[in-house]
Short mmCIF file of C-alpha atoms in Angstrom, two decimals:
data_model
loop_
_atom_site.label_atom_id
_atom_site.label_comp_id
_atom_site.label_asym_id
_atom_site.label_seq_id
_atom_site.Cartn_x
_atom_site.Cartn_y
_atom_site.Cartn_z
CA MET A 16 -6.29 4.52 -2.31
CA PRO A 17 -3.59 7.35 -1.93
CA SER A 18 -4.65 10.20 0.61
CA HIS A 19 -2.51 12.98 -0.73
CA VAL A 20 -1.49 13.61 -4.72
CA SER A 21 0.10 16.57 -6.14
CA PHE A 22 0.77 18.08 -9.43
CA ILE A 23 3.43 20.03 -10.75
CA MET A 24 1.42 21.73 -13.62
CA ASP A 25 4.52 22.18 -15.99
CA GLY A 26 3.95 22.89 -19.68
CA ASN A 27 1.14 25.58 -20.32
CA ARG A 28 3.77 27.86 -22.25
CA ARG A 29 4.62 25.18 -24.44
CA TYR A 30 1.20 23.98 -24.94
CA ALA A 31 -0.02 27.65 -25.88
CA ARG A 32 3.43 27.95 -28.55
CA LYS A 33 2.45 24.28 -30.01
CA ASN A 34 -1.22 25.46 -30.71
CA LYS A 35 -0.30 29.08 -31.55
CA LEU A 36 -2.29 30.60 -28.17
CA LYS A 37 -1.54 33.71 -26.12
CA GLN A 38 0.71 32.68 -23.25
CA VAL A 39 -1.93 33.62 -20.73
CA ALA A 40 -4.59 31.49 -22.56
CA GLY A 41 -2.09 28.67 -21.88
CA HIS A 42 -2.12 29.34 -18.15
CA GLU A 43 -6.34 29.98 -18.00
CA ALA A 44 -6.69 26.39 -19.77
CA GLY A 45 -4.32 25.05 -17.31
CA TYR A 46 -6.67 26.18 -14.49
CA PHE A 47 -9.64 24.46 -16.03
CA ALA A 48 -7.06 21.31 -16.35
CA LEU A 49 -6.75 21.28 -12.86
CA LEU A 50 -10.41 21.49 -11.78
CA SER A 51 -10.86 18.34 -14.17
CA MET A 52 -8.01 16.82 -12.24
CA VAL A 53 -9.31 17.41 -8.51
CA THR A 54 -12.89 16.25 -9.63
CA TYR A 55 -11.23 12.97 -10.69
CA CYS A 56 -9.22 12.81 -7.47
CA TYR A 57 -12.53 13.66 -5.60
CA GLU A 58 -14.16 10.76 -7.53
CA LEU A 59 -11.39 8.42 -6.58
CA GLY A 60 -11.71 9.14 -3.05
CA ILE A 61 -8.43 10.88 -2.87
CA LYS A 62 -8.79 13.56 0.43
CA TYR A 63 -6.03 16.14 -0.51
CA VAL A 64 -4.81 17.65 -3.60
CA THR A 65 -1.84 19.99 -4.01
CA ALA A 66 -0.84 21.94 -6.98
CA TYR A 67 2.13 23.85 -7.74
CA ALA A 68 0.65 27.13 -9.40
CA PHE A 69 3.39 29.43 -8.96
CA SER A 70 6.87 29.09 -7.82
CA ILE A 71 8.67 32.16 -6.20
CA ASP A 72 11.20 31.32 -8.90
CA ASN A 73 8.80 32.19 -11.40
CA PHE A 74 8.89 35.91 -10.17
CA ASN A 75 11.94 36.04 -12.43
CA ARG A 76 9.94 35.76 -15.69
CA ARG A 77 9.35 38.50 -17.53
CA PRO A 78 7.19 41.18 -15.93
CA GLU A 79 4.55 41.19 -18.27
CA GLU A 80 4.06 37.31 -17.93
CA VAL A 81 4.17 37.63 -14.16
CA GLN A 82 1.55 40.42 -14.16
CA SER A 83 -0.87 38.66 -16.52
CA ILE A 84 -0.50 35.48 -14.44
CA MET A 85 -1.47 37.66 -10.80
CA ASP A 86 -4.42 38.96 -12.52
CA LEU A 87 -5.37 35.53 -13.96
CA MET A 88 -5.05 34.26 -10.19
CA THR A 89 -7.24 36.94 -8.73
CA GLU A 90 -9.81 36.54 -11.50
CA LYS A 91 -9.93 32.64 -11.05
CA PHE A 92 -10.06 32.98 -6.84
CA GLU A 93 -12.98 35.26 -7.27
CA LEU A 94 -15.01 33.04 -9.47
CA LEU A 95 -14.33 30.44 -7.11
CA CYS A 96 -15.92 32.15 -4.28
CA ARG A 97 -19.17 32.25 -5.96
CA LYS A 98 -22.02 30.02 -4.69
CA ASP A 99 -22.34 27.96 -7.88
CA SER A 100 -18.42 27.29 -8.25
CA VAL A 101 -17.20 23.92 -8.37
CA VAL A 102 -15.78 24.33 -5.10
CA ASN A 103 -18.94 24.30 -3.67
CA GLY A 104 -20.52 21.62 -5.66
CA TYR A 105 -18.15 19.16 -4.39
CA SER A 106 -17.49 20.89 -0.92
CA ILE A 107 -14.15 21.38 -1.85
CA ARG A 108 -11.92 23.36 0.99
CA VAL A 109 -9.24 25.69 -0.91
CA HIS A 110 -5.88 26.50 0.88
CA VAL A 111 -3.22 28.69 -0.48
CA SER A 112 0.17 28.02 0.70
CA GLY A 113 3.05 30.04 0.26
CA ASN A 114 4.94 33.14 0.93
CA LEU A 115 1.73 35.29 0.36
CA GLN A 116 3.16 38.71 1.12
CA LEU A 117 5.00 38.19 -1.88
CA LEU A 118 1.86 38.68 -3.85
CA PRO A 119 0.23 41.68 -5.14
CA GLN A 120 -2.42 43.14 -2.96
CA HIS A 121 -5.33 42.14 -4.73
CA SER A 122 -4.32 38.46 -5.39
CA ARG A 123 -3.41 37.96 -1.38
CA ASP A 124 -7.38 39.49 -0.79
CA ALA A 125 -8.95 37.14 -3.10
CA ALA A 126 -6.72 34.00 -1.95
CA ASN A 127 -7.95 34.94 1.62
CA LYS A 128 -11.34 35.49 0.80
CA LEU A 129 -11.47 32.34 -1.27
CA MET A 130 -9.89 30.39 2.12
CA SER A 131 -12.09 31.89 4.72
CA LEU A 132 -15.51 31.06 2.42
CA THR A 133 -14.41 27.36 1.82
CA VAL A 134 -13.04 26.84 5.42
CA ASN A 135 -15.88 24.61 6.35
CA ASN A 136 -16.00 22.48 3.17
CA PHE A 137 -14.87 19.00 3.81
CA GLY A 138 -15.08 16.88 0.64
CA LEU A 139 -11.43 17.48 -0.40
CA LEU A 140 -8.74 19.72 0.48
CA LEU A 141 -7.10 21.54 -2.55
CA THR A 142 -3.83 23.27 -1.75
CA ILE A 143 -2.54 25.59 -4.23
CA CYS A 144 1.07 26.65 -3.98
CA VAL A 145 1.48 30.35 -4.85
CA ALA A 146 4.55 32.27 -4.49
CA TYR A 147 6.05 28.96 -2.95
CA THR A 148 9.26 27.12 -2.53
CA SER A 149 9.97 24.42 -0.44
CA THR A 150 13.34 26.21 0.86
CA ASP A 151 11.24 29.25 1.54
CA GLU A 152 8.66 27.08 3.42
CA ILE A 153 11.47 25.50 5.47
CA ILE A 154 13.67 28.49 6.15
CA HIS A 155 10.09 30.15 7.36
CA ALA A 156 9.35 27.22 9.65
CA VAL A 157 13.00 27.08 11.13
CA GLU A 158 12.65 30.99 11.57
CA LYS A 159 9.63 30.18 13.53
CA CYS A 160 11.30 27.50 15.66
CA CYS A 161 13.85 29.70 16.60
CA GLU A 162 11.69 32.43 17.62
CA GLU A 163 9.28 30.43 19.53
CA LYS A 164 10.59 26.96 20.37
CA TRP A 165 14.00 28.01 22.54
CA VAL A 166 12.04 30.92 24.39
CA GLU A 167 9.32 28.79 25.42
CA ASN A 168 11.16 25.78 26.22
CA ASP A 169 14.63 26.87 27.07
CA GLY A 170 17.37 23.91 26.36
CA ARG A 171 14.75 21.34 25.07
CA THR A 172 15.77 19.80 21.49
CA ILE A 173 13.86 21.09 18.51
CA SER A 174 12.19 17.90 16.90
CA LEU A 175 10.96 17.30 13.39
CA ALA A 176 7.59 17.36 14.32
CA ASP A 177 8.07 21.22 15.55
CA ILE A 178 9.52 22.13 12.31
CA GLU A 179 6.50 20.36 10.49
CA LYS A 180 3.98 22.12 12.53
CA ARG A 181 5.32 25.43 11.44
CA MET A 182 5.32 24.78 7.67
CA TYR A 183 2.85 26.31 5.18
CA MET A 184 2.10 22.67 4.31
CA GLU A 185 1.27 21.36 7.86
CA ILE A 186 -2.35 21.46 6.76
CA ALA A 187 -1.96 17.89 4.75
CA PRO A 188 -0.59 14.74 5.28
CA ASP A 189 2.81 13.79 3.63
CA LEU A 190 2.43 13.42 -0.21
CA ASP A 191 1.78 9.77 -1.52
CA ILE A 192 2.43 10.52 -5.00
CA VAL A 193 3.69 13.59 -7.13
CA ILE A 194 2.88 13.83 -10.37
CA ARG A 195 4.78 15.93 -12.95
CA THR A 196 3.60 17.17 -16.59
CA SER A 197 5.55 17.71 -19.60
CA GLY A 198 8.54 15.40 -19.11
CA GLU A 199 10.70 16.94 -16.86
CA ASN A 200 12.23 14.74 -14.10
CA ARG A 201 12.91 16.98 -11.31
CA LEU A 202 11.37 18.25 -8.29
CA SER A 203 11.91 21.96 -9.04
CA ASN A 204 11.73 23.21 -5.06
CA PHE A 205 8.26 21.96 -4.80
CA LEU A 206 7.32 20.33 -1.27
CA LEU A 207 10.84 18.53 -0.88
CA TRP A 208 10.10 17.93 2.88
CA GLN A 209 6.99 16.20 2.14
CA THR A 210 8.23 14.10 -0.71
CA ALA A 211 10.52 12.16 1.28
CA LYS A 212 8.72 8.96 0.74
CA SER A 213 6.31 9.75 -2.57
CA TYR A 214 6.21 7.76 -5.64
CA LEU A 215 7.25 10.20 -8.15
CA TYR A 216 5.57 9.97 -11.64
CA SER A 217 6.39 11.85 -14.65
CA THR A 218 4.51 11.82 -17.85
CA SER A 219 5.56 13.37 -21.18
CA ALA A 220 2.18 15.15 -21.75
CA LEU A 221 1.89 18.67 -20.94
CA TRP A 222 -0.35 19.77 -18.25
CA LEU A 223 -3.00 20.67 -20.80
CA GLU A 224 -2.73 17.22 -22.23
CA ILE A 225 -3.10 15.31 -18.91
CA ARG A 226 -5.98 12.66 -18.65
CA ILE A 227 -7.88 10.91 -16.14
CA TRP A 228 -5.73 7.73 -17.25
CA HIS A 229 -2.46 9.25 -16.07
CA LEU A 230 -3.99 9.73 -12.88
CA VAL A 231 -5.12 6.04 -12.66
CA TRP A 232 -1.68 4.67 -14.05
CA ALA A 233 0.03 6.90 -11.26
CA VAL A 234 -2.57 5.44 -8.56
CA PHE A 235 -1.98 2.02 -9.59
CA ASN A 236 1.85 1.95 -9.60
CA PHE A 237 1.40 3.54 -6.26
CA GLN A 238 -0.57 0.51 -4.85
CA ARG A 239 1.79 -1.89 -6.84
CA TYR A 240 4.55 -0.18 -4.51
CA GLN A 241 2.62 -0.66 -1.49
CA LEU A 242 1.92 -4.25 -1.93
CA LEU A 243 5.53 -5.21 -2.72
CA GLN A 244 6.50 -3.29 0.23
CA LYS A 245 4.11 -5.41 2.19
CA LYS A 246 5.41 -8.41 0.84
CA GLU A 247 9.07 -7.56 1.60
CA GLU A 248 8.05 -6.63 5.44
CA MET B 13 40.04 -4.78 -2.56
CA PRO B 14 41.93 -2.35 -4.67
CA PHE B 15 40.61 -0.97 -7.88
CA SER B 16 42.22 0.54 -10.71
CA LEU B 17 41.98 4.29 -11.47
CA HIS B 18 43.06 6.20 -14.46
CA PHE B 19 43.57 9.63 -13.42
CA SER B 20 44.58 12.84 -14.75
CA PRO B 21 47.84 14.63 -13.70
CA THR B 22 46.08 17.94 -12.93
CA PRO B 23 43.54 18.11 -10.34
CA LEU B 24 40.20 18.58 -11.28
CA ILE B 25 38.89 20.47 -8.48
CA THR B 26 40.47 23.16 -5.77
CA ALA B 27 40.26 22.42 -2.20
CA PRO B 28 37.09 23.79 -0.71
CA SER B 29 37.66 26.02 2.17
CA PRO B 30 36.44 24.30 5.10
CA LEU B 31 33.50 25.89 6.86
CA SER B 32 34.16 26.46 10.32
CA LYS B 33 32.32 24.70 12.98
CA PRO B 34 30.84 26.62 15.73
CA PHE B 35 33.26 27.28 18.59
CA PHE B 36 30.85 25.63 20.95
CA LEU B 37 29.74 22.13 21.50
CA VAL B 38 26.54 21.60 19.92
CA PRO B 39 25.19 18.98 21.89
CA TYR B 40 22.48 17.13 19.71
CA TYR B 41 23.20 15.21 16.40
CA HIS B 42 26.44 16.34 15.52
CA THR B 43 29.02 15.85 18.62
CA LEU B 44 31.34 13.31 18.04
CA HIS B 45 33.36 11.56 20.79
CA ALA B 46 35.79 9.82 18.94
CA PRO B 47 39.52 11.30 19.38
CA LYS B 48 40.89 13.00 16.59
CA SER B 49 44.42 11.72 15.93
CA PRO B 50 45.47 12.41 12.36
CA LEU B 51 46.21 8.83 11.25
CA CYS B 52 44.94 6.11 13.43
CA SER B 53 46.43 2.63 13.23
CA SER B 54 44.60 1.00 10.70
CA MET B 55 45.62 3.90 8.18
CA GLU B 56 49.09 3.81 8.72
CA HIS B 57 49.01 0.00 8.16
CA ALA B 58 47.16 0.47 5.05
CA LEU B 59 49.98 3.17 3.67
CA THR B 60 52.90 1.18 4.47
CA HIS B 61 51.32 -2.00 3.37
CA GLN B 62 50.46 -0.41 0.24
CA GLY B 63 53.48 -1.84 -1.96
CA LYS B 64 51.89 -5.20 -1.50
CA GLN B 65 48.67 -4.42 -3.13
CA GLU B 66 48.16 -4.42 -6.82
CA ALA B 67 49.74 -1.99 -8.90
CA PHE B 68 46.62 -0.36 -10.65
CA ASP B 69 46.58 0.29 -14.42
CA LEU B 70 47.76 3.73 -15.27
CA ARG B 71 46.65 4.81 -18.57
CA PRO B 72 46.85 8.71 -18.61
CA GLU B 73 45.29 9.00 -22.15
CA ASP B 74 42.15 7.30 -20.87
CA SER B 75 41.44 10.41 -18.61
CA GLN B 76 41.32 12.55 -21.54
CA THR B 77 38.73 10.85 -23.64
CA LEU B 78 35.12 10.83 -22.99
CA PRO B 79 32.63 8.10 -24.46
CA LEU B 80 31.12 9.36 -27.29
CA GLY B 81 28.50 11.72 -26.95
CA LEU B 82 29.29 12.67 -23.66
CA ARG B 83 30.24 16.50 -23.29
CA ARG B 84 32.97 17.40 -21.01
CA ASP B 85 31.50 20.89 -20.46
CA ALA B 86 28.15 19.80 -19.68
CA MET B 87 29.24 17.20 -17.15
CA PRO B 88 27.84 17.71 -13.72
CA SER B 89 29.95 18.72 -11.04
CA HIS B 90 28.07 16.62 -8.29
CA VAL B 91 26.38 13.32 -8.94
CA ALA B 92 24.25 11.66 -6.17
CA VAL B 93 23.33 7.64 -6.19
CA ILE B 94 20.75 5.88 -4.15
CA MET B 95 21.97 2.51 -4.21
CA ASP B 96 19.18 0.45 -4.19
CA GLY B 97 18.82 -3.21 -4.96
CA ASN B 98 21.61 -4.96 -3.35
CA ARG B 99 19.14 -7.51 -1.55
CA ARG B 100 17.03 -8.08 -4.51
CA TRP B 101 19.92 -9.09 -6.62
CA ALA B 102 21.28 -11.53 -3.96
CA ARG B 103 17.78 -13.01 -3.66
CA LEU B 104 17.65 -13.62 -7.55
CA ARG B 105 20.64 -15.57 -7.48
CA ASP B 106 19.97 -17.38 -4.24
CA LEU B 107 22.85 -15.83 -2.63
CA PRO B 108 22.89 -14.52 1.20
CA VAL B 109 21.90 -10.78 1.51
CA ARG B 110 25.37 -9.81 2.36
CA SER B 111 26.34 -10.99 -1.04
CA GLY B 112 24.48 -8.44 -2.23
CA TYR B 113 26.15 -5.90 -0.59
CA GLU B 114 29.44 -6.85 -1.29
CA ALA B 115 28.71 -6.99 -4.82
CA GLY B 116 27.12 -3.37 -3.90
CA VAL B 117 30.52 -2.42 -2.79
CA GLU B 118 32.40 -3.39 -5.95
CA SER B 119 30.04 -1.55 -8.12
CA LEU B 120 30.65 1.71 -5.88
CA ARG B 121 34.54 1.18 -6.42
CA LYS B 122 33.72 0.88 -10.40
CA ILE B 123 31.62 4.14 -10.26
CA VAL B 124 34.17 6.27 -8.41
CA GLU B 125 36.65 5.07 -10.63
CA ILE B 126 34.85 6.34 -13.70
CA CYS B 127 33.61 9.79 -11.99
CA CYS B 128 37.32 10.48 -11.64
CA LYS B 129 38.24 9.55 -15.26
CA TRP B 130 35.12 11.36 -16.33
CA GLY B 131 35.82 14.74 -14.64
CA ILE B 132 32.89 14.52 -12.10
CA LYS B 133 34.02 16.54 -8.86
CA VAL B 134 31.99 15.12 -6.10
CA LEU B 135 29.79 11.89 -5.67
CA SER B 136 27.41 11.18 -3.22
CA VAL B 137 26.17 7.99 -2.19
CA PHE B 138 23.34 6.80 0.28
CA ALA B 139 25.12 4.13 1.96
CA PHE B 140 22.63 3.87 4.97
CA SER B 141 19.27 5.58 5.71
CA SER B 142 18.24 6.63 9.02
CA ASP B 143 15.31 4.17 8.10
CA ASN B 144 17.73 1.51 7.97
CA TRP B 145 18.15 1.24 11.59
CA PHE B 146 15.03 -0.81 11.53
CA ARG B 147 16.17 -3.74 9.53
CA PRO B 148 16.98 -6.85 11.09
CA LYS B 149 20.09 -6.51 13.56
CA VAL B 150 22.37 -9.25 12.05
CA GLU B 151 21.93 -7.30 8.59
CA VAL B 152 22.50 -3.95 10.11
CA GLU B 153 26.03 -5.30 11.94
CA PHE B 154 27.18 -6.63 8.72
CA LEU B 155 26.88 -3.30 7.00
CA MET B 156 28.60 -1.92 9.68
CA SER B 157 31.46 -4.37 9.47
CA LEU B 158 31.45 -3.82 5.56
CA PHE B 159 31.72 -0.20 5.68
CA GLU B 160 34.84 -0.46 8.20
CA ARG B 161 36.24 -3.11 5.95
CA GLY B 162 35.79 -0.89 2.95
CA MET B 163 37.28 2.15 4.38
CA GLN B 164 40.14 0.46 5.94
CA GLU B 165 41.08 -1.45 2.70
CA ASP B 166 40.80 1.76 0.26
CA THR B 167 42.50 3.79 2.73
CA GLY B 168 45.76 3.81 0.54
CA ILE B 169 43.86 4.01 -2.59
CA PHE B 170 42.03 7.50 -1.32
CA PHE B 171 45.60 8.78 -0.53
CA ARG B 172 46.98 7.73 -3.79
CA GLU B 173 44.42 9.10 -5.75
CA ASN B 174 44.05 12.22 -3.98
CA ILE B 175 40.45 11.69 -3.39
CA ARG B 176 38.53 13.17 -0.31
CA ILE B 177 36.10 11.40 1.69
CA SER B 178 33.25 13.00 3.86
CA VAL B 179 30.54 11.39 6.03
CA ILE B 180 27.42 12.60 6.61
CA GLY B 181 24.47 11.60 8.90
CA ASP B 182 24.09 10.88 12.63
CA LEU B 183 27.45 9.02 13.12
CA THR B 184 26.81 8.90 17.33
CA LYS B 185 24.31 6.00 16.35
CA LEU B 186 27.25 3.89 14.67
CA PRO B 187 29.61 1.97 16.41
CA LYS B 188 32.81 3.55 18.23
CA ALA B 189 35.41 2.11 16.16
CA LEU B 190 33.63 3.20 12.90
CA GLN B 191 32.89 6.43 14.13
CA GLU B 192 36.85 7.19 14.69
CA LEU B 193 37.43 5.34 11.29
CA MET B 194 35.36 7.90 9.77
CA VAL B 195 36.33 10.76 11.36
CA ASN B 196 39.84 10.39 11.16
CA LEU B 197 39.46 9.70 7.39
CA GLU B 198 37.75 12.69 6.93
CA GLU B 199 40.60 14.57 8.66
CA ALA B 200 43.13 12.90 6.76
CA THR B 201 41.90 13.33 3.29
CA LYS B 202 40.30 16.82 3.60
CA ASN B 203 43.08 18.43 1.60
CA ASN B 204 42.48 15.97 -1.32
CA THR B 205 41.57 17.39 -4.40
CA ARG B 206 41.12 15.51 -7.07
CA PHE B 207 37.56 14.07 -6.28
CA GLN B 208 35.46 13.99 -3.25
CA LEU B 209 33.11 10.98 -2.34
CA ILE B 210 30.50 11.96 0.35
CA VAL B 211 29.29 8.89 2.20
CA ALA B 212 25.54 9.58 3.54
CA VAL B 213 25.27 6.96 6.50
CA SER B 214 22.60 7.14 9.35
CA TYR B 215 21.44 9.91 7.08
CA SER B 216 18.01 11.50 5.92
CA GLY B 217 17.33 14.53 4.63
CA HIS B 218 15.01 15.32 7.24
CA TYR B 219 17.56 14.79 9.83
CA ASP B 220 19.79 17.16 7.82
CA VAL B 221 17.71 20.03 8.18
CA VAL B 222 16.57 19.22 11.85
CA GLN B 223 20.33 19.33 12.95
CA ALA B 224 20.74 22.67 10.99
CA CYS B 225 17.95 24.09 12.60
CA GLN B 226 19.10 22.94 16.04
CA ARG B 227 22.41 24.74 15.36
CA LEU B 228 20.84 27.93 14.28
CA ALA B 229 18.68 28.03 17.26
CA LEU B 230 21.57 27.63 19.54
CA LYS B 231 23.28 30.46 17.61
CA ALA B 232 20.25 32.59 18.11
CA LYS B 233 20.10 31.84 21.84
CA CYS B 234 23.80 32.70 21.99
CA GLY B 235 22.51 36.13 20.16
CA LEU B 236 25.22 35.04 17.26
CA ILE B 237 22.14 35.60 14.99
CA GLU B 238 18.48 36.90 15.09
CA PRO B 239 15.80 34.17 13.85
CA SER B 240 14.84 36.77 10.93
CA ASP B 241 18.58 36.83 9.72
CA ILE B 242 18.00 32.86 8.85
CA ASN B 243 18.25 32.69 4.95
CA VAL B 244 19.11 30.11 2.42
CA SER B 245 22.84 30.64 2.88
CA LEU B 246 22.84 30.55 6.85
CA MET B 247 20.90 27.15 6.50
CA GLU B 248 23.17 25.83 3.91
CA GLN B 249 26.28 26.45 6.23
CA GLU B 250 24.80 24.31 8.91
CA LEU B 251 23.46 21.80 6.26
CA GLU B 252 25.70 18.68 6.36
CA THR B 253 26.45 18.89 3.10
CA ASN B 254 28.46 22.21 4.13
CA CYS B 255 31.82 19.77 3.59
CA THR B 256 31.84 20.27 -0.34
CA GLU B 257 32.19 23.26 -2.60
CA PHE B 258 29.31 21.62 -4.67
CA PRO B 259 26.48 20.80 -2.10
CA HIS B 260 23.66 20.56 -4.57
CA PRO B 261 23.80 17.37 -6.45
CA ASP B 262 23.15 18.26 -10.42
CA LEU B 263 21.94 14.63 -11.27
CA LEU B 264 20.69 12.25 -8.99
CA ILE B 265 20.51 8.37 -10.25
CA ARG B 266 18.23 5.81 -8.41
CA THR B 267 18.67 2.33 -9.23
CA SER B 268 16.39 -0.53 -9.01
CA GLY B 269 13.56 0.87 -10.80
CA GLU B 270 11.80 2.64 -7.70
CA PHE B 271 10.98 6.03 -8.51
CA ARG B 272 11.09 7.81 -5.12
CA ILE B 273 13.88 10.15 -3.07
CA SER B 274 13.60 7.98 0.16
CA ASN B 275 14.34 10.84 2.37
CA PHE B 276 17.83 11.61 0.86
CA MET B 277 19.07 15.17 0.69
CA LEU B 278 15.58 16.58 0.36
CA TRP B 279 16.77 20.29 0.75
CA GLN B 280 19.76 19.91 -1.73
CA LEU B 281 17.80 17.99 -4.46
CA ALA B 282 15.76 21.42 -4.99
CA TYR B 283 16.71 21.58 -8.78
CA THR B 284 18.54 18.27 -9.24
CA GLU B 285 17.72 16.43 -12.48
CA LEU B 286 16.41 12.89 -11.39
CA PHE B 287 17.31 9.62 -13.07
CA PHE B 288 15.66 6.51 -12.50
CA ALA B 289 17.37 3.07 -13.24
CA GLN B 290 16.04 0.06 -13.90
CA SER B 291 19.04 -2.01 -12.89
CA LEU B 292 19.99 -2.92 -9.44
CA TRP B 293 22.89 -1.39 -8.03
CA PRO B 294 25.37 -4.30 -8.51
CA ASP B 295 24.64 -4.47 -12.14
CA PHE B 296 24.84 -0.61 -12.31
CA GLY B 297 27.87 -0.08 -14.57
CA GLU B 298 29.44 1.97 -17.10
CA ALA B 299 26.89 1.64 -19.80
CA GLU B 300 24.15 2.67 -17.69
CA PHE B 301 25.88 5.59 -15.69
CA LEU B 302 26.78 6.56 -19.47
CA LYS B 303 23.19 6.87 -20.33
CA ALA B 304 22.10 8.81 -17.12
CA LEU B 305 24.76 11.17 -17.97
CA LEU B 306 23.75 11.34 -21.74
CA ALA B 307 20.38 11.91 -20.56
CA PHE B 308 21.18 14.58 -18.18
CA GLN B 309 23.08 16.32 -20.97
CA GLN B 310 19.83 16.67 -22.78
CA ARG B 311 17.88 18.05 -20.00
CA GLN B 312 17.10 22.00 -20.01
CA ARG B 313 17.61 23.19 -16.83
CA ARG B 314 15.20 26.58 -16.43
CA TYR B 315 15.22 27.07 -12.53
CA GLY B 316 11.65 28.39 -12.71
CA VAL B 317 12.08 31.13 -15.22
#
């Protein structure tokens, strides 16, 4: 089984338009779709799940949309903090990855609270990428390396491991599978560093149309590739 | 082996202003110890003997027409290719692996020709990954000799067709003769403006970011920048794709049905449209390339908005 699966949850706005819903309703329904996929991953024995919830580029959307997403995010983080929430039921540790300084205070506080409340859960690590782009993550890690590394060990070469240790995503291993919905075939600045060897699966289904068989199909193809690689070796 | 190109008389790109390398030696990935004479003997030989090569087929009118459905205004400026499937192609035909690689070189020549014809400005090809050093020694040695042979044989064409060659990757791991050839070819073609071929050899996306980070760390150590100054622009000045005006591929094509990036140009592929072709690389021709470009032109690129 793959250890780490990620989701680019694309298509909420299109789903809302298709079903004549308000845009925020599309995003809210997207949250429930994520919880479903996380529980499927848990049942399959996948230990790490990462979801691309909000890119730094998304701040360029209409202010009303950005505001509604921030409010929705705060509301859902607070909901997950409750004792009876699904994260406690499945012992899911939640980590929020990204440049959290870009978030409004209320969203940042809710994220930090959820992270500290679930830090001892060990069933599955769910990383939600918010105010995130890979290039921002890499720049942040490179900046840290330049600040810390050459001062500590003057003259020593900065290595790949040095940079990885300072990434937002150092909490999880490299990605095995990237699943993108709504038919787009691009990474959109998501986990570029971690996707070096990942299997990329794109489905034309919108995020809210994703079902367990999409996940199973992706896992099946991932395993098929693993077998072929072993055979070649 | 020469190939025919149908080229437009007017240059399609302006020469990018080369970003200056730091004045101090960077002692890690980027130092080359090859002498930088403008022309090495093999290139002089190729130029003086060009008359003996086949004259290629010049049909200027072809350069102005595109296949039906393809829009010139929506052509990608930079196409990247992961040329996968050479070995499988050979195995399927009960041929030795080297035949697959040789067929792959022919396929590349055809695609370069088509790029020139259709107005694509930059083509990057993943010729040899950092991970490929773990392949059998005989295979690696053959590939090195193939690169050397290919560059020598096509030198005359690069000059005649105004093609700029750039090589990215950790060249210090290559045989000295090949290093020298590549460096000299880059230097000699750096002012060519019609088309740029970027060959990634001993390259990986991780390597590129790490070497950029090392260069920035040295600059910070020398007081040229503060770590807090590091931004997208500073990073991109240090990445090896600083050799081109168009460092971000618009389209990435991977052949042989594999759905992965395999550590190619990770930073640069942030918003690149990905196209996965089923053909093995030696079989990837004009028809499939057209299919990839048509698919690219249908895509809506939103950049997160």
